[in-house]
CSV table of C-alpha atoms in Angstrom, one decimal:
chain,number,residue,atom,x,y,z
A,10,MET,CA,7.3,-22.5,-4.0
A,11,GLN,CA,6.8,-18.8,-4.8
A,12,SER,CA,8.1,-16.0,-2.7
A,13,ALA,CA,7.7,-12.1,-2.5
A,14,LEU,CA,9.5,-9.2,-1.0
A,15,THR,CA,7.7,-7.9,2.0
A,16,PHE,CA,8.4,-4.8,4.0
A,17,ASP,CA,5.8,-5.1,6.8
A,18,ILE,CA,3.3,-7.4,8.4
A,19,LYS,CA,0.5,-5.7,10.5
A,20,ARG,CA,-1.5,-7.9,12.9
A,21,TYR,CA,-4.8,-7.0,14.4
A,22,ALA,CA,-5.5,-4.7,11.5
A,23,ILE,CA,-9.1,-3.3,11.5
A,24,ASN,CA,-9.0,-0.9,8.5
A,25,ASP,CA,-7.9,-3.3,5.6
A,26,GLY,CA,-11.1,-5.2,5.1
A,27,PRO,CA,-13.8,-6.8,7.4
A,28,GLY,CA,-13.0,-8.0,10.9
A,29,ILE,CA,-9.7,-8.3,12.5
A,30,ARG,CA,-7.0,-9.1,9.9
A,31,VAL,CA,-3.3,-9.6,9.3
A,32,THR,CA,-2.1,-7.4,6.5
A,33,ILE,CA,0.9,-8.3,4.5
A,34,PHE,CA,2.7,-5.5,2.7
A,35,LEU,CA,4.5,-6.3,-0.5
A,36,LYS,CA,7.3,-4.1,-1.8
A,37,GLY,CA,7.3,-2.3,-5.1
A,38,CYS,CA,4.7,-0.1,-6.8
A,39,PRO,CA,4.3,1.2,-10.4
A,40,LEU,CA,2.9,4.4,-9.1
A,41,ASN,CA,4.9,7.1,-7.3
A,42,CYS,CA,2.2,9.1,-5.4
A,43,ARG,CA,3.4,12.3,-4.0
A,44,TRP,CA,1.4,11.8,-0.8
A,45,CYS,CA,2.4,8.2,-0.2
A,46,HIS,CA,2.6,7.4,3.5
A,47,ASN,CA,4.7,4.3,2.9
A,48,PRO,CA,7.5,5.7,0.7
A,49,GLU,CA,9.6,2.5,1.5
A,50,SER,CA,6.9,0.6,-0.5
A,51,ILE,CA,7.6,2.2,-3.8
A,52,SER,CA,11.0,0.6,-4.7
A,53,PRO,CA,11.0,-3.1,-5.6
A,54,GLN,CA,14.3,-3.5,-4.0
A,55,VAL,CA,15.6,-3.9,-0.5
A,56,GLN,CA,16.4,-0.5,1.1
A,57,LYS,CA,18.4,0.7,4.1
A,58,LEU,CA,16.8,3.1,6.6
A,59,PHE,CA,18.7,5.2,9.1
A,60,THR,CA,17.2,7.1,12.1
A,61,ARG,CA,19.8,9.6,13.2
A,62,SER,CA,18.3,10.2,16.7
A,63,LYS,CA,18.7,6.6,17.6
A,64,CYS,CA,22.4,6.4,16.6
A,65,ILE,CA,24.6,6.3,19.7
A,66,GLY,CA,27.8,6.3,17.7
A,67,CYS,CA,29.1,2.9,18.8
A,68,GLY,CA,30.6,2.1,15.4
A,69,GLU,CA,29.6,-1.5,15.5
A,70,CYS,CA,28.1,-1.2,11.9
A,71,VAL,CA,31.4,0.3,10.7
A,72,LYS,CA,33.3,-2.8,12.1
A,73,VAL,CA,31.0,-5.4,10.5
A,74,CYS,CA,30.5,-3.8,7.1
A,75,PRO,CA,32.3,-6.2,4.5
A,76,THR,CA,32.6,-3.4,1.9
A,77,GLU,CA,33.6,-0.6,4.2
A,78,ALA,CA,30.5,1.3,3.1
A,79,CYS,CA,29.6,2.6,6.6
A,80,ARG,CA,31.4,5.6,8.0
A,81,LEU,CA,30.9,7.2,11.4
A,82,THR,CA,30.7,11.1,11.3
A,83,ALA,CA,29.5,13.9,13.5
A,84,GLU,CA,26.2,13.6,11.5
A,85,GLY,CA,25.9,10.0,12.4
A,86,ILE,CA,26.4,7.0,10.1
A,87,ILE,CA,27.0,7.8,6.4
A,88,THR,CA,26.5,5.0,3.9
A,89,ASP,CA,28.3,5.0,0.5
A,90,LYS,CA,25.5,3.7,-1.7
A,91,GLU,CA,28.1,2.8,-4.4
A,92,LEU,CA,29.9,0.4,-2.0
A,93,CYS,CA,26.9,-0.8,0.0
A,94,THR,CA,25.5,-4.2,-1.1
A,95,LEU,CA,22.5,-4.1,1.2
A,96,CYS,CA,23.6,-7.3,2.9
A,97,GLY,CA,22.0,-6.1,6.2
A,98,LYS,CA,24.9,-7.0,8.5
A,99,CYS,CA,25.0,-3.4,9.9
A,100,ALA,CA,21.3,-3.7,10.9
A,101,GLU,CA,21.9,-7.0,12.5
A,102,VAL,CA,24.4,-5.5,15.0
A,103,CYS,CA,22.9,-2.1,15.6
A,104,PRO,CA,21.9,-2.2,19.3
A,105,THR,CA,19.4,0.7,19.0
A,106,LEU,CA,17.8,-0.2,15.7
A,107,ALA,CA,19.1,3.0,14.2
A,108,ILE,CA,19.7,1.1,11.0
A,109,GLU,CA,16.9,-1.1,9.6
A,110,MET,CA,16.5,-3.0,6.4
A,111,SER,CA,13.2,-2.5,4.4
A,112,GLY,CA,12.4,-5.7,2.4
A,113,GLN,CA,12.6,-9.3,3.2
A,114,GLN,CA,12.1,-12.2,0.8
A,115,GLN,CA,9.5,-14.5,2.2
A,116,THR,CA,8.0,-17.7,0.9
A,117,VAL,CA,4.3,-18.8,0.7
A,118,ALA,CA,5.0,-21.4,3.4
A,119,GLU,CA,6.6,-18.8,5.8
A,120,LEU,CA,3.7,-16.4,5.4
A,121,LEU,CA,1.0,-19.1,5.8
A,122,GLU,CA,2.6,-20.0,9.2
A,123,ILE,CA,2.2,-16.3,10.2
A,124,ILE,CA,-1.4,-16.2,8.9
A,125,GLU,CA,-2.4,-19.4,10.6
A,126,LYS,CA,-1.4,-18.0,14.0
A,127,GLU,CA,-4.0,-15.3,13.6
A,128,ARG,CA,-6.9,-17.7,12.8
A,129,PRO,CA,-8.6,-17.4,16.2
A,130,PHE,CA,-9.1,-13.6,15.5
A,131,PHE,CA,-10.3,-14.3,12.1
A,132,ASN,CA,-12.9,-16.8,13.4
A,133,GLN,CA,-14.2,-14.5,16.1
A,134,SER,CA,-14.4,-11.4,13.9
A,135,GLY,CA,-15.1,-12.5,10.4
A,136,GLY,CA,-11.6,-11.3,9.5
A,137,GLY,CA,-8.9,-12.7,7.3
A,138,VAL,CA,-5.7,-11.8,5.4
A,139,THR,CA,-5.1,-8.7,3.3
A,140,PHE,CA,-2.3,-8.3,0.8
A,141,SER,CA,-1.3,-4.7,0.3
A,142,GLY,CA,1.7,-2.7,-0.7
A,143,GLY,CA,3.2,-1.1,-2.7
A,144,GLU,CA,1.2,-3.1,-5.3
A,145,PRO,CA,0.7,-6.7,-4.4
A,146,LEU,CA,-0.3,-7.5,-8.0
A,147,LEU,CA,3.3,-7.2,-9.1
A,148,TYR,CA,3.6,-10.7,-7.7
A,149,PRO,CA,0.9,-12.5,-9.5
A,150,ASP,CA,2.3,-16.1,-9.3
A,151,PHE,CA,3.0,-15.6,-5.6
A,152,LEU,CA,-0.5,-14.2,-5.0
A,153,CYS,CA,-2.2,-17.0,-6.8
A,154,GLU,CA,-0.4,-19.6,-4.8
A,155,ILE,CA,-1.0,-18.1,-1.4
A,156,LEU,CA,-4.6,-17.1,-2.2
A,157,ASN,CA,-5.3,-20.7,-3.2
A,158,ALA,CA,-3.7,-22.0,0.1
A,159,CYS,CA,-5.8,-19.5,2.1
A,160,GLY,CA,-9.0,-20.4,0.2
A,161,GLU,CA,-8.4,-24.1,1.1
A,162,ARG,CA,-8.1,-23.0,4.7
A,163,ASN,CA,-11.4,-21.0,4.6
A,164,ILE,CA,-9.5,-17.8,5.2
A,165,HIS,CA,-11.1,-14.6,3.9
A,166,ARG,CA,-8.8,-13.1,1.2
A,167,CYS,CA,-8.6,-9.3,0.4
A,168,ILE,CA,-6.4,-7.5,-2.1
A,169,ASP,CA,-5.6,-3.7,-1.7
A,170,THR,CA,-4.6,-2.5,-5.2
A,171,ALA,CA,-4.1,0.7,-7.3
A,172,GLY,CA,-5.1,-1.4,-10.4
A,173,LEU,CA,-2.2,-0.7,-12.7
A,174,VAL,CA,-1.4,-4.2,-14.0
A,175,LYS,CA,-2.4,-6.2,-17.0
A,176,THR,CA,-6.1,-6.8,-17.1
A,177,GLU,CA,-5.7,-10.5,-17.5
A,178,THR,CA,-3.4,-10.7,-14.4
A,179,LEU,CA,-6.1,-8.8,-12.3
A,180,LEU,CA,-8.9,-11.0,-13.4
A,181,GLU,CA,-6.9,-14.2,-12.8
A,182,VAL,CA,-6.1,-13.1,-9.3
A,183,ALA,CA,-9.8,-12.2,-8.8
A,184,LYS,CA,-10.8,-15.8,-9.2
A,185,ARG,CA,-9.1,-16.4,-5.8
A,186,THR,CA,-9.9,-13.1,-4.0
A,187,ASP,CA,-13.0,-12.4,-1.8
A,188,LEU,CA,-12.7,-8.6,-1.7
A,189,PHE,CA,-10.8,-5.9,-3.5
A,190,LEU,CA,-9.9,-2.6,-1.9
A,191,PHE,CA,-9.5,-0.6,-5.2
A,192,ASP,CA,-7.8,2.8,-5.0
A,193,LEU,CA,-9.3,5.6,-7.1
A,194,LYS,CA,-7.1,8.7,-7.0
A,195,HIS,CA,-8.1,11.0,-9.8
A,196,MET,CA,-10.4,11.0,-12.8
A,197,ASN,CA,-8.4,13.3,-15.0
A,198,SER,CA,-5.5,11.3,-16.5
A,199,ASP,CA,-3.2,14.4,-16.9
A,200,LYS,CA,-3.7,15.3,-13.2
A,201,HIS,CA,-3.3,11.6,-12.2
A,202,LYS,CA,0.0,11.5,-14.0
A,203,GLU,CA,1.1,14.9,-12.4
A,204,TRP,CA,0.6,13.5,-8.9
A,205,THR,CA,1.3,9.7,-9.3
A,206,GLY,CA,3.7,9.5,-12.2
A,207,VAL,CA,1.3,7.5,-14.5
A,208,GLY,CA,-2.0,8.1,-16.4
A,209,ASN,CA,-5.2,6.4,-15.3
A,210,GLU,CA,-6.6,4.9,-18.4
A,211,LEU,CA,-5.6,1.3,-17.6
A,212,ILE,CA,-6.6,1.7,-14.0
A,213,LEU,CA,-10.1,2.8,-14.9
A,214,GLN,CA,-10.3,0.1,-17.6
A,215,ASN,CA,-9.3,-2.5,-14.9
A,216,LEU,CA,-11.8,-1.3,-12.4
A,217,TYR,CA,-14.7,-1.6,-14.8
A,218,ALA,CA,-13.5,-5.1,-15.9
A,219,LEU,CA,-13.2,-6.2,-12.2
A,220,ALA,CA,-16.8,-4.9,-11.6
A,221,GLU,CA,-18.0,-6.6,-14.7
A,222,SER,CA,-16.5,-9.9,-13.5
A,223,GLY,CA,-18.7,-9.8,-10.4
A,224,ALA,CA,-16.0,-9.2,-8.0
A,225,ASP,CA,-16.7,-7.7,-4.5
A,226,ILE,CA,-15.2,-4.2,-4.5
A,227,GLN,CA,-14.8,-1.4,-2.1
A,228,ILE,CA,-13.6,1.9,-3.6
A,229,ARG,CA,-10.9,3.7,-1.7
A,230,ILE,CA,-10.3,7.5,-2.3
A,231,PRO,CA,-7.4,9.4,-0.7
A,232,LEU,CA,-9.1,12.8,-0.1
A,233,ILE,CA,-6.5,15.4,-0.6
A,234,GLU,CA,-7.1,19.2,-0.9
A,235,GLY,CA,-5.2,20.6,-3.8
A,236,VAL,CA,-5.1,17.3,-5.6
A,237,ASN,CA,-8.5,15.6,-6.0
A,238,ALA,CA,-10.9,17.2,-3.5
A,239,ASP,CA,-12.5,19.7,-5.9
A,240,THR,CA,-16.2,19.4,-6.8
A,241,GLU,CA,-15.5,18.7,-10.4
A,242,ASN,CA,-13.3,15.7,-9.7
A,243,LEU,CA,-15.4,14.3,-6.9
A,244,THR,CA,-18.5,14.5,-9.1
A,245,ALA,CA,-16.7,12.7,-11.9
A,246,MET,CA,-15.6,10.0,-9.4
A,247,ALA,CA,-19.1,9.6,-8.1
A,248,THR,CA,-20.6,9.4,-11.5
A,249,TYR,CA,-18.1,6.7,-12.6
A,250,VAL,CA,-18.4,4.6,-9.5
A,251,ALA,CA,-22.2,4.8,-9.6
A,252,ASN,CA,-22.3,3.5,-13.1
A,253,LEU,CA,-19.9,0.5,-12.6
A,254,PRO,CA,-21.5,-2.9,-13.4
A,255,GLY,CA,-23.2,-4.8,-10.5
A,256,LYS,CA,-24.3,-3.6,-7.1
A,257,LYS,CA,-23.4,-0.2,-5.8
A,258,LYS,CA,-19.9,-0.2,-4.4
A,259,PRO,CA,-19.2,1.2,-0.9
A,260,VAL,CA,-16.7,4.2,-0.8
A,261,SER,CA,-14.0,4.7,1.8
A,262,LEU,CA,-12.6,8.2,2.1
A,263,LEU,CA,-9.1,8.3,3.3
A,264,PRO,CA,-8.3,11.9,4.4
A,265,TYR,CA,-4.7,13.0,3.7
A,266,HIS,CA,-2.3,13.4,6.6
A,267,ASN,CA,1.3,14.4,6.2
A,268,ILE,CA,2.8,11.6,8.2
A,269,ALA,CA,5.5,10.3,6.0
A,270,THR,CA,8.2,12.9,6.6
A,271,GLY,CA,10.0,10.8,9.2
A,272,LYS,CA,10.1,7.8,6.7
A,273,ASP,CA,11.5,10.1,4.0
A,274,GLN,CA,14.3,11.2,6.5
A,275,LYS,CA,15.1,7.6,7.2
A,276,LEU,CA,15.4,6.9,3.5
A,277,GLY,CA,17.7,9.9,3.0
A,278,GLN,CA,15.3,11.5,0.5
A,279,ILE,CA,13.4,14.7,0.2
A,280,ARG,CA,9.9,14.8,-1.4
A,281,ASP,CA,8.0,17.8,-2.7
A,282,MET,CA,5.0,17.9,-0.5
A,283,SER,CA,3.7,21.3,-1.7
A,284,GLY,CA,0.3,21.8,-3.0
A,285,MET,CA,-1.3,19.1,-0.7
A,286,GLU,CA,-3.4,19.9,2.4
A,287,GLU,CA,-5.6,17.9,4.8
A,288,PRO,CA,-9.3,18.2,4.0
A,289,SER,CA,-11.5,20.0,6.5
A,290,ALA,CA,-14.3,18.2,8.4
A,291,GLU,CA,-16.7,20.4,6.3
A,292,LYS,CA,-15.0,19.1,3.1
A,293,ILE,CA,-15.4,15.5,4.2
A,294,ASN,CA,-19.1,15.9,5.1
A,295,LYS,CA,-19.8,17.6,1.8
A,296,THR,CA,-18.1,14.8,0.0
A,297,ILE,CA,-20.2,12.2,1.7
A,298,LYS,CA,-23.3,14.1,0.8
A,299,LEU,CA,-22.2,14.4,-2.8
A,300,PHE,CA,-21.7,10.7,-3.1
A,301,ALA,CA,-25.0,10.0,-1.5
A,302,GLN,CA,-26.7,12.0,-4.3
A,303,TYR,CA,-25.5,9.1,-6.5
A,304,ASP,CA,-26.9,6.4,-4.2
A,305,LEU,CA,-23.3,5.7,-2.9
A,306,VAL,CA,-22.5,5.2,0.7
A,307,ALA,CA,-19.2,6.9,1.6
A,308,THR,CA,-17.6,6.6,4.9
A,309,VAL,CA,-14.3,7.8,6.4
A,310,GLY,CA,-11.6,5.1,6.8
A,311,GLY,CA,-11.8,1.4,6.3
């Protein structure tokens, strides 16, 4: 039975596809977007998070650590990353949850049990399960197995992807998926690489191939002033999306908000957040009108 590394499971989700859903977040992503609001999703490995404000200095983590990687200081708990094996014992004994582990290996059977418990909400609202990340398509064998199982149970299946995978992998998963939420971040490959660490050629190729296959697709655009909210790029996006094969794709605009600083602190990292700003209400409305000129319905969120 296949398994995958998850870092969160969100129940009663209403912005990750139709109806009320359970969203399963898989860990690991080939992109490194500067604005990512889930920085713990990027690494494909288990990570240790520390919230200094929650630490009461009890020292229980120091006592239990088998490699003596934890040290209590005036600044709180310091972890020697060279000694730490990420066993998670410190998190298990922390009374205030100041220490947390991000990443848990879970099998298809374990996740199906969680999904099944939400079925009454699916049935009432037309919801289902969404696999997000990180990048869920990094786990193709796991996805195919659990998507098949959900299909046998008549559970609506949705994939939230950035599209940077082998085309054959994407199309194989598409055979078992009812809806794709496909992220489109920038049309200029150099700019895309500047802000995400990778170019966009394969992403655009995959989006076209997915549309050509007849898959149901909703385009998601993180709208960020200073990154991709200029008229030139938005026009290029609208032109590209409008000319994808099949019916016109709905577009969801996701306005940027700098909400990940706290998570960066927990991870003990500093990110360069310069050059990015939240779009104004005026910019959002202008973007909606621009897409409408290409017969595309753009809405905020979703």
